[in-house]
PDB file of C-alpha atoms in Angstrom:
ATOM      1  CA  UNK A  13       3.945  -5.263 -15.536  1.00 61.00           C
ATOM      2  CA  UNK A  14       7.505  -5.561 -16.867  1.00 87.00           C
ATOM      3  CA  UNK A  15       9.246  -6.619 -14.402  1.00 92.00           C
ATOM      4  CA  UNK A  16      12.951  -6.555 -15.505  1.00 94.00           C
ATOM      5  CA  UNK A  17      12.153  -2.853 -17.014  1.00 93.00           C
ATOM      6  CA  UNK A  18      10.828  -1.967 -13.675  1.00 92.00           C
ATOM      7  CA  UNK A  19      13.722  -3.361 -11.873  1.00 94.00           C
ATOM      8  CA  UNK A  20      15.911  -1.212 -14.278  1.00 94.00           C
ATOM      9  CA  UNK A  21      14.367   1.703 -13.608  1.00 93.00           C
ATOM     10  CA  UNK A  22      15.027   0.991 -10.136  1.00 93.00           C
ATOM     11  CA  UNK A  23      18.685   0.867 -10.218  1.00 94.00           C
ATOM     12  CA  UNK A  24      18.666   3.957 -12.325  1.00 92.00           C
ATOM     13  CA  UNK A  25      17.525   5.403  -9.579  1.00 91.00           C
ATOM     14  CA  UNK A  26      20.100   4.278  -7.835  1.00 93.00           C
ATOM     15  CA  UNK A  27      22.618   1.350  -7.152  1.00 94.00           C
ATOM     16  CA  UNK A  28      20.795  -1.603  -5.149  1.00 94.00           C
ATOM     17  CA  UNK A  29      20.989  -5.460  -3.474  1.00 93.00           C
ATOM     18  CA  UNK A  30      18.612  -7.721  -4.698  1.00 93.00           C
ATOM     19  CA  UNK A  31      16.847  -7.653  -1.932  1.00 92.00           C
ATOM     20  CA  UNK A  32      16.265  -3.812  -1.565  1.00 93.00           C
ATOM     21  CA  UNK A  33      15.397  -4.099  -5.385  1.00 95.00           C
ATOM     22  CA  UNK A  34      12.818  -6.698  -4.369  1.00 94.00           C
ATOM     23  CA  UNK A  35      11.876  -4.404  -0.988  1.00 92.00           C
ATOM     24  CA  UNK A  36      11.112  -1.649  -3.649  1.00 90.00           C
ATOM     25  CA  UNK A  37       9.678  -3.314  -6.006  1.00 91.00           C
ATOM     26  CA  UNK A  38       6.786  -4.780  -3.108  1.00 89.00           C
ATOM     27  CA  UNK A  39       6.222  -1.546  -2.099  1.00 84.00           C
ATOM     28  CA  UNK A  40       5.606   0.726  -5.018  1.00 84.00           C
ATOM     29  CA  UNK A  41       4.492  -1.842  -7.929  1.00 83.00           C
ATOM     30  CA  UNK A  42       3.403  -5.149  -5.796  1.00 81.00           C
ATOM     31  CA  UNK A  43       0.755  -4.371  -4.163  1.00 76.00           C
ATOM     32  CA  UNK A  44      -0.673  -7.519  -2.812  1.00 76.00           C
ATOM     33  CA  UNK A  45       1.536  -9.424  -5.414  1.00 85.00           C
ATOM     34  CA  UNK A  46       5.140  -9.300  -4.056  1.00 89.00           C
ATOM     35  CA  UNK A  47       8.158 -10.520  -6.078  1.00 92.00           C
ATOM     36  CA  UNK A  48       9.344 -13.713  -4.960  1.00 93.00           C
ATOM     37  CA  UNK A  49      13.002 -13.602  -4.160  1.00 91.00           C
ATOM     38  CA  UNK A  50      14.082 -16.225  -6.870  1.00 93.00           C
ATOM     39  CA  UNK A  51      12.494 -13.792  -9.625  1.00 95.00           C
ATOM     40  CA  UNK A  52      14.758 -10.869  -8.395  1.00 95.00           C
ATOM     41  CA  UNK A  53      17.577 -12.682  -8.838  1.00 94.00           C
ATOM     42  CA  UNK A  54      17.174 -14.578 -11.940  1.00 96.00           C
ATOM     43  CA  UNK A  55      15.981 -11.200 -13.505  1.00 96.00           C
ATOM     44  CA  UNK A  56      18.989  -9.871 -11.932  1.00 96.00           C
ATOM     45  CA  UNK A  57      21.194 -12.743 -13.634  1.00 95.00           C
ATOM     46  CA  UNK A  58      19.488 -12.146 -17.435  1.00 97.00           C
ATOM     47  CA  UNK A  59      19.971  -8.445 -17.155  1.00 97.00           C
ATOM     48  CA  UNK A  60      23.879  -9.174 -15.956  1.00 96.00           C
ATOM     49  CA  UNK A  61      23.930 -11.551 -19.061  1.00 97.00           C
ATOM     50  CA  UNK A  62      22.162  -9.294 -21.660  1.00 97.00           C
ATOM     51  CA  UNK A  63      25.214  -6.614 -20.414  1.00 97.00           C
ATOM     52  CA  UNK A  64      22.031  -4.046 -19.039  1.00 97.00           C
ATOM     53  CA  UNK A  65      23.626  -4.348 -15.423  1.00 96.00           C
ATOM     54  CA  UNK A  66      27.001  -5.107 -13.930  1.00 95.00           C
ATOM     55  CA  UNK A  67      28.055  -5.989 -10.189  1.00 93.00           C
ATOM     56  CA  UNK A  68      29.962  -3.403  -8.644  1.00 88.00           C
ATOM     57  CA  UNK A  69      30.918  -4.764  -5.435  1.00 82.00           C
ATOM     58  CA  UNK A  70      30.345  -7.900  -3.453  1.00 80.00           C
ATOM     59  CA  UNK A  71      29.976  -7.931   0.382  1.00 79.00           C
ATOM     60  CA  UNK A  72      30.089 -10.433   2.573  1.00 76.00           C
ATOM     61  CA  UNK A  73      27.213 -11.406   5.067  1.00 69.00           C
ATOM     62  CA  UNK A  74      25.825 -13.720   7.391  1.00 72.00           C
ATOM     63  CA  UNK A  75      23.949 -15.496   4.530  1.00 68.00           C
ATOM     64  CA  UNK A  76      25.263 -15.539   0.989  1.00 72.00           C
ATOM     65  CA  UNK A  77      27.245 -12.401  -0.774  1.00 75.00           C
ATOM     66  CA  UNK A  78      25.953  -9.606  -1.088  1.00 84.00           C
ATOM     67  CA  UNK A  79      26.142  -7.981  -4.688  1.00 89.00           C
ATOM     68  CA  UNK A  80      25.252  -4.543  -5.400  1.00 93.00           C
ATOM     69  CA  UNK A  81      24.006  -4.218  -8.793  1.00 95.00           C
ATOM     70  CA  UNK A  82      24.224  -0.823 -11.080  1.00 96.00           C
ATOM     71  CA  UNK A  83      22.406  -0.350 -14.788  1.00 95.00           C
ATOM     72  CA  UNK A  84      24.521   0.199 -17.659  1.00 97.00           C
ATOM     73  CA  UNK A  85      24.643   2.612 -20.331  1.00 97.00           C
ATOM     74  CA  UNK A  86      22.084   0.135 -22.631  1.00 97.00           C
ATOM     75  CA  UNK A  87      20.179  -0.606 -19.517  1.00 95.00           C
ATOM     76  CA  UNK A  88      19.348   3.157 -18.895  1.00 94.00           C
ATOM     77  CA  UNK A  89      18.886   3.469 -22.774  1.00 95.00           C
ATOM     78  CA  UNK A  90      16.280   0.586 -22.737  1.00 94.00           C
ATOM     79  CA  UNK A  91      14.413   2.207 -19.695  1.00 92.00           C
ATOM     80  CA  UNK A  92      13.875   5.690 -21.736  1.00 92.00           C
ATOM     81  CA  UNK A  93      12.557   4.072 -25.082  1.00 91.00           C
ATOM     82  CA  UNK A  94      10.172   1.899 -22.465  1.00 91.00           C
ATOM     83  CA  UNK A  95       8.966   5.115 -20.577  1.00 89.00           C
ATOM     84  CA  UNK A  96       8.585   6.795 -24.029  1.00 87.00           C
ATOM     85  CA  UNK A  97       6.463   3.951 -25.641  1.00 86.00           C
ATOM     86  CA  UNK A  98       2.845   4.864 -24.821  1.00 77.00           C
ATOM     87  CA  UNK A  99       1.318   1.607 -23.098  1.00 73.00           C
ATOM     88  CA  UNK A 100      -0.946  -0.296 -25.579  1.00 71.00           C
ATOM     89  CA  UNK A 101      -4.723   0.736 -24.505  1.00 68.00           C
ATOM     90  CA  UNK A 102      -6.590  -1.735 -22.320  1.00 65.00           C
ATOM     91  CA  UNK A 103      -8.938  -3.826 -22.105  1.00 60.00           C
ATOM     92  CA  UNK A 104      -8.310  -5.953 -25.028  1.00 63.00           C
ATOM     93  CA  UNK A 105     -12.097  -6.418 -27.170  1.00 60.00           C
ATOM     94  CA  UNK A 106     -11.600 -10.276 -25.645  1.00 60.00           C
ATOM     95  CA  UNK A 107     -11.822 -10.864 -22.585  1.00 74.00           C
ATOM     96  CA  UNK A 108     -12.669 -13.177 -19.823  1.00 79.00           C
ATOM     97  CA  UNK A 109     -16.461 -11.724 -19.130  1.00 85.00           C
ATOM     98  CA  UNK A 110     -16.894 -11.412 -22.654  1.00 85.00           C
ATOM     99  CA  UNK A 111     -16.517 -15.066 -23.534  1.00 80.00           C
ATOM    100  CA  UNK A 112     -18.313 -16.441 -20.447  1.00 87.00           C
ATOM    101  CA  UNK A 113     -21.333 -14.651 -21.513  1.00 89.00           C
ATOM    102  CA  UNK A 114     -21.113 -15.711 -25.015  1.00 87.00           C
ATOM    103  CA  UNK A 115     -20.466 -19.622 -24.083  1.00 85.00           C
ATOM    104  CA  UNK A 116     -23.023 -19.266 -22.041  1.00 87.00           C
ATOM    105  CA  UNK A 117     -25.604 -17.815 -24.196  1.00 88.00           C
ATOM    106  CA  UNK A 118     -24.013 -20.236 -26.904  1.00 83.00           C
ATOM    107  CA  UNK A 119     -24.898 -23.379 -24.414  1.00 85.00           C
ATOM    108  CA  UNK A 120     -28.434 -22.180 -23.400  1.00 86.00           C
ATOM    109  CA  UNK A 121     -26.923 -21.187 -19.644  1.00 86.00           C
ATOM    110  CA  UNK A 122     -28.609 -18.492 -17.857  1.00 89.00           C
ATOM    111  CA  UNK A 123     -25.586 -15.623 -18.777  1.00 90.00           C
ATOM    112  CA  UNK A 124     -28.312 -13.307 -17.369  1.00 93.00           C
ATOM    113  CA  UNK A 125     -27.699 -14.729 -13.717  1.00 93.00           C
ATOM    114  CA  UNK A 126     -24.349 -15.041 -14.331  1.00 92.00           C
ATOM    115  CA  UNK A 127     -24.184 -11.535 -15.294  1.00 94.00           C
ATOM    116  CA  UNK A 128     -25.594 -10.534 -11.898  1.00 94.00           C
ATOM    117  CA  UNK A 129     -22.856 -12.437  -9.839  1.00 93.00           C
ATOM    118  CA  UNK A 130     -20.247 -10.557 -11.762  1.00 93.00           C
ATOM    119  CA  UNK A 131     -22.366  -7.358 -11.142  1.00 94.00           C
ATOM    120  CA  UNK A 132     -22.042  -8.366  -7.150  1.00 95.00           C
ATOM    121  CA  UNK A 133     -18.309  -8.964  -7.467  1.00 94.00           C
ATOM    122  CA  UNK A 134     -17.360  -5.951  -8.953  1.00 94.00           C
ATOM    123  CA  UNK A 135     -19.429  -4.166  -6.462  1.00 95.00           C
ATOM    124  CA  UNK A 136     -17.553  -5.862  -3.500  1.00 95.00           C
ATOM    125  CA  UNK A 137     -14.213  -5.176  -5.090  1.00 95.00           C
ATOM    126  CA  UNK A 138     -15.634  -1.691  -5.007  1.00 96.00           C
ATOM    127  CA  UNK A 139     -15.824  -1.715  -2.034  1.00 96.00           C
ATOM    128  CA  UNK A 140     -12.915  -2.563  -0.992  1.00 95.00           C
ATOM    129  CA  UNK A 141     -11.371  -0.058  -3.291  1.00 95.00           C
ATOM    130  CA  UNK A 142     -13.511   2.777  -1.531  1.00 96.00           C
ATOM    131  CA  UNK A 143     -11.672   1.773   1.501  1.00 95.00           C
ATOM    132  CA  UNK A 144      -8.653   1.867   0.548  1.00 92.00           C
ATOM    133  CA  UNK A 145      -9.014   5.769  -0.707  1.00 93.00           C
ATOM    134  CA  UNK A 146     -10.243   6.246   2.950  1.00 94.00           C
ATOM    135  CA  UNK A 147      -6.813   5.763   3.975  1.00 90.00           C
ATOM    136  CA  UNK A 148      -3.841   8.722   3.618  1.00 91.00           C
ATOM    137  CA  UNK A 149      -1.652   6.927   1.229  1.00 90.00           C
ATOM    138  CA  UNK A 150      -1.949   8.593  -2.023  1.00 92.00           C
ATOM    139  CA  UNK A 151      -0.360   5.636  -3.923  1.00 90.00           C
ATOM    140  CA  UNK A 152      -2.706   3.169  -3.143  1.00 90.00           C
ATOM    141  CA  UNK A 153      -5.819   5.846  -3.831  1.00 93.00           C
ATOM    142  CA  UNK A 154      -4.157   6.053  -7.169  1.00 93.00           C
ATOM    143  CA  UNK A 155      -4.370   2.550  -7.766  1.00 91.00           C
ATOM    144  CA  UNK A 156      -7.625   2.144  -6.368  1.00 93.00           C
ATOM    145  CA  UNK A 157      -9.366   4.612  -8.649  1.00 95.00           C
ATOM    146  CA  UNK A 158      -7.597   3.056 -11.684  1.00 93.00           C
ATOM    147  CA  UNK A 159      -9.286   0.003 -10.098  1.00 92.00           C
ATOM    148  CA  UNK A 160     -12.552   1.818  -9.751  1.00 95.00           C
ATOM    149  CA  UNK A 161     -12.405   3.227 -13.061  1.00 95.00           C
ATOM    150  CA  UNK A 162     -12.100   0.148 -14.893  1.00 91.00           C
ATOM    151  CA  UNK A 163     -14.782  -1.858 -12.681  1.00 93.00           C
ATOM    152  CA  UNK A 164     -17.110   1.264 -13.680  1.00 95.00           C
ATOM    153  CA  UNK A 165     -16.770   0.554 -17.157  1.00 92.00           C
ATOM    154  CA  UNK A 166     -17.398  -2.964 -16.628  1.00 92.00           C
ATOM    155  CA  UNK A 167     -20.169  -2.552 -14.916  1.00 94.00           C
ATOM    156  CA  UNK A 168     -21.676  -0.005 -17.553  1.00 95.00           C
ATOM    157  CA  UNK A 169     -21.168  -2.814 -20.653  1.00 93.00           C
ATOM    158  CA  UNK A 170     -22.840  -5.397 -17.752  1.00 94.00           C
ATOM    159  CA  UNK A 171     -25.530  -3.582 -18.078  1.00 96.00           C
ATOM    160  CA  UNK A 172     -25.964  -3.114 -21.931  1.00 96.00           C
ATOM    161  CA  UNK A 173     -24.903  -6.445 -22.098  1.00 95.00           C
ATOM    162  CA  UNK A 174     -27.748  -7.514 -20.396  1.00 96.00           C
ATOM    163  CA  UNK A 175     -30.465  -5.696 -22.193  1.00 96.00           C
ATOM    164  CA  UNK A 176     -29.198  -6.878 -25.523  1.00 95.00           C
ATOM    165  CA  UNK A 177     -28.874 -10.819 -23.986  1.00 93.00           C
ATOM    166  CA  UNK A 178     -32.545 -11.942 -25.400  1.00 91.00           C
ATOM    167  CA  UNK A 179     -31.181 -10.290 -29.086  1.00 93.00           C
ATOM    168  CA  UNK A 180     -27.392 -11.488 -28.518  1.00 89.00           C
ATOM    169  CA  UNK A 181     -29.033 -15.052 -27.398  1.00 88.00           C
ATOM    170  CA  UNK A 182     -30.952 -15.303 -30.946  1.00 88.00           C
ATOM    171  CA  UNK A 183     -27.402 -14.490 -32.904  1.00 86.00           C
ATOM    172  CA  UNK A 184     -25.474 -17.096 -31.312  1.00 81.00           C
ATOM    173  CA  UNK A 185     -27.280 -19.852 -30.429  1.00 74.00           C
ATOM    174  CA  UNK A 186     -27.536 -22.109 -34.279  1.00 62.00           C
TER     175      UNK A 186
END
């Protein structure tokens, strides 16, 4: 996630505090990862200093100022070419699970077992997933079948993986 792209295309939708940018951000892109305050506003400051957003007005409050921030021309310019860039496809051919099966196979551990416990995570996160659809927010059943989809095709290469770990065990180990 990009987060000062995200925060752009925030205030393009409109001019915002910090801390509605960061009461946003939580709500549509953080799920169960919020932004921590000091982010937001050193983002905030780089995007000032790279001229992509300006301060328009500063009000006074109980705490510190409050400064309402609005995207520039070259802000909003750097938020289209973003949205039009097609996001590089996912997952990358090395990943975590990949390489703890290989070490494993490559230090005589039993990546078979290990393979199971993955197996059982994924089907717990799941899961929780499924439960999350049950609900009537159609944002988080979005995200939870992206979820899904992905822990689908892990599961499906778990399972090829482990028919092919006596072969795969014979080209690794030396």
């Amino acid at each position: 996630m990009s987060v000062p792209l995200t925060l752009l295309g925030l205030l393009e939708r409109e001019p915002s505090h910090g801390y509605d940018l960061k009461r946003d951000y939580d709500t549509f892109f953080g799920r169960g990862r919020p932004l921590p305050f000091g982010q937001v506003y050193s983002t905030l400051g780089r995007l000032a200093r790279d001229g992509k957003v300006v301060i328009s007005e500063v009000e006074a409050g109980e705490g510190p100022e409050r400064k309402r921030y609005v995207i520039t021309e070259l802000g909003a310019t750097e938020v289209d070419a973003w949205l039009a860039q097609p996001v590089e496809p996912e997952p990358h051919l090395q990943t975590v699970l990949f390489s703890k099966v290989m070490l494993s196979l490559m230090l005589d551990r039993p990546a078979g077992e290990y393979l199971d416990m993955q197996r059982a995570a994924h089907l717990a996160r799941m899961r929780e997933l499924h439960d999350i659809k049950k609900g009537d927010d159609l944002i988080e059943a979005m995200l939870a079948d992206h979820g899904l989809f992905h822990l689908e095709a892990d599961l499906r290469w778990i399972e090829l993986t482990v028919a092919r770990l006596d072969h795969l065990a014979g080209l690794v180990r030396r």
